[in-house]
Amino acid sequence: MIHQGALVQADNARKVKTEKISNGNFSEIIHLHLKKESILEEHIAKTNATLIVISGEMDYISQGKRYKLEQGDYINFEANVLHSLEAFEDTHA
């Protein structure tokens, strides 16, 4: 999965927070909190990943396309795919 800590720019650090919840042999669970109008800059995941929106609303942006995600929505994506996230309200994923 993604380790986002190094990806958050200093001016955006208060708006994007990550917390590792579980790190098993075959999976990792990370809680992602994006404050309203924050952006997680383009990055890649080193493994296949699933992004699940717990609350809020955001766009998953990859390869020139935007996918709107709201509470309960999820998206699967493969490793090494460049992507970013943009939150329109406080969002937990």
mmCIF file of C-alpha atoms in Angstrom:
data_model
loop_
_atom_site.group_PDB
_atom_site.id
_atom_site.type_symbol
_atom_site.label_atom_id
_atom_site.label_comp_id
_atom_site.label_asym_id
_atom_site.label_seq_id
_atom_site.Cartn_x
_atom_site.Cartn_y
_atom_site.Cartn_z
ATOM 1 C CA MET A 1 0.000 0.000 0.000
ATOM 2 C CA ILE A 2 0.996 3.637 0.134
ATOM 3 C CA HIS A 3 3.189 5.283 2.715
ATOM 4 C CA GLN A 4 2.029 8.844 2.310
ATOM 5 C CA GLY A 5 3.972 10.614 5.043
ATOM 6 C CA ALA A 6 6.807 11.566 2.717
ATOM 7 C CA LEU A 7 4.392 12.758 0.048
ATOM 8 C CA VAL A 8 2.660 15.490 1.999
ATOM 9 C CA GLN A 9 4.073 18.920 1.246
ATOM 10 C CA ALA A 10 4.884 21.129 4.259
ATOM 11 C CA ASP A 11 2.176 23.694 3.417
ATOM 12 C CA ASN A 12 -0.396 20.919 3.054
ATOM 13 C CA ALA A 13 0.723 18.827 6.066
ATOM 14 C CA ARG A 14 -2.022 20.146 8.338
ATOM 15 C CA LYS A 15 -4.642 19.324 5.712
ATOM 16 C CA VAL A 16 -3.589 15.752 4.875
ATOM 17 C CA LYS A 17 -2.915 13.237 7.642
ATOM 18 C CA THR A 18 -2.235 9.521 7.533
ATOM 19 C CA GLU A 19 -2.245 6.929 10.286
ATOM 20 C CA LYS A 20 -1.168 3.313 9.899
ATOM 21 C CA ILE A 21 -3.871 1.174 11.529
ATOM 22 C CA SER A 22 -2.595 -2.306 10.663
ATOM 23 C CA ASN A 23 0.460 -3.768 9.001
ATOM 24 C CA GLY A 24 0.120 -7.489 8.316
ATOM 25 C CA ASN A 25 2.088 -9.925 6.205
ATOM 26 C CA PHE A 26 -0.211 -9.509 3.202
ATOM 27 C CA SER A 27 -1.890 -6.141 3.694
ATOM 28 C CA GLU A 28 -1.615 -2.717 5.254
ATOM 29 C CA ILE A 29 -4.471 -0.485 6.369
ATOM 30 C CA ILE A 30 -3.961 3.268 6.417
ATOM 31 C CA HIS A 31 -6.480 5.848 7.644
ATOM 32 C CA LEU A 32 -6.331 8.899 5.397
ATOM 33 C CA HIS A 33 -7.856 12.208 6.516
ATOM 34 C CA LEU A 34 -8.028 15.032 3.997
ATOM 35 C CA LYS A 35 -9.416 18.334 5.168
ATOM 36 C CA LYS A 36 -11.785 20.328 2.984
ATOM 37 C CA GLU A 37 -10.150 21.596 -0.229
ATOM 38 C CA SER A 38 -6.902 19.704 0.322
ATOM 39 C CA ILE A 39 -4.912 17.812 -2.299
ATOM 40 C CA LEU A 40 -2.689 14.788 -1.935
ATOM 41 C CA GLU A 41 -0.180 15.406 -4.718
ATOM 42 C CA GLU A 42 0.552 12.867 -7.457
ATOM 43 C CA HIS A 43 2.265 9.720 -6.218
ATOM 44 C CA ILE A 44 2.314 5.965 -6.798
ATOM 45 C CA ALA A 45 1.501 2.991 -4.598
ATOM 46 C CA LYS A 46 4.102 0.241 -4.564
ATOM 47 C CA THR A 47 1.396 -2.454 -4.449
ATOM 48 C CA ASN A 48 -2.171 -2.877 -5.640
ATOM 49 C CA ALA A 49 -4.531 -0.874 -3.420
ATOM 50 C CA THR A 50 -8.164 -0.235 -2.592
ATOM 51 C CA LEU A 51 -9.284 3.237 -1.532
ATOM 52 C CA ILE A 52 -12.557 3.208 0.457
ATOM 53 C CA VAL A 53 -14.300 6.470 1.395
ATOM 54 C CA ILE A 54 -15.592 6.263 4.974
ATOM 55 C CA SER A 55 -17.045 9.775 4.982
ATOM 56 C CA GLY A 56 -16.833 12.898 2.853
ATOM 57 C CA GLU A 57 -16.290 13.451 -0.849
ATOM 58 C CA MET A 58 -13.162 13.395 -2.997
ATOM 59 C CA ASP A 59 -11.883 12.879 -6.498
ATOM 60 C CA TYR A 60 -9.400 10.153 -7.392
ATOM 61 C CA ILE A 61 -7.412 11.518 -10.351
ATOM 62 C CA SER A 62 -5.345 9.284 -12.617
ATOM 63 C CA GLN A 63 -4.255 9.325 -16.246
ATOM 64 C CA GLY A 64 -6.203 12.502 -16.982
ATOM 65 C CA LYS A 65 -9.499 11.176 -15.586
ATOM 66 C CA ARG A 66 -11.401 12.129 -12.417
ATOM 67 C CA TYR A 67 -13.486 9.683 -10.451
ATOM 68 C CA LYS A 68 -15.853 11.181 -7.877
ATOM 69 C CA LEU A 69 -15.945 9.151 -4.664
ATOM 70 C CA GLU A 70 -18.438 9.659 -1.831
ATOM 71 C CA GLN A 71 -19.176 7.820 1.410
ATOM 72 C CA GLY A 72 -19.275 4.078 0.753
ATOM 73 C CA ASP A 73 -17.587 4.304 -2.655
ATOM 74 C CA TYR A 74 -14.308 2.573 -3.374
ATOM 75 C CA ILE A 75 -11.806 2.245 -6.164
ATOM 76 C CA ASN A 76 -9.208 -0.453 -6.813
ATOM 77 C CA PHE A 77 -5.997 0.510 -8.540
ATOM 78 C CA GLU A 78 -2.813 -1.252 -9.480
ATOM 79 C CA ALA A 79 0.709 -0.637 -8.252
ATOM 80 C CA ASN A 80 2.841 2.023 -9.914
ATOM 81 C CA VAL A 81 -0.108 4.020 -11.287
ATOM 82 C CA LEU A 82 0.393 7.755 -10.869
ATOM 83 C CA HIS A 83 -2.592 9.303 -9.061
ATOM 84 C CA SER A 84 -3.671 12.127 -6.756
ATOM 85 C CA LEU A 85 -6.613 12.896 -4.474
ATOM 86 C CA GLU A 86 -8.629 16.084 -4.050
ATOM 87 C CA ALA A 87 -11.087 16.507 -1.157
ATOM 88 C CA PHE A 88 -14.137 18.760 -1.477
ATOM 89 C CA GLU A 89 -15.089 18.435 2.180
ATOM 90 C CA ASP A 90 -13.443 16.840 5.216
ATOM 91 C CA THR A 91 -12.916 13.266 4.061
ATOM 92 C CA HIS A 92 -11.861 10.030 5.765
ATOM 93 C CA ALA A 93 -10.758 7.058 3.689
#
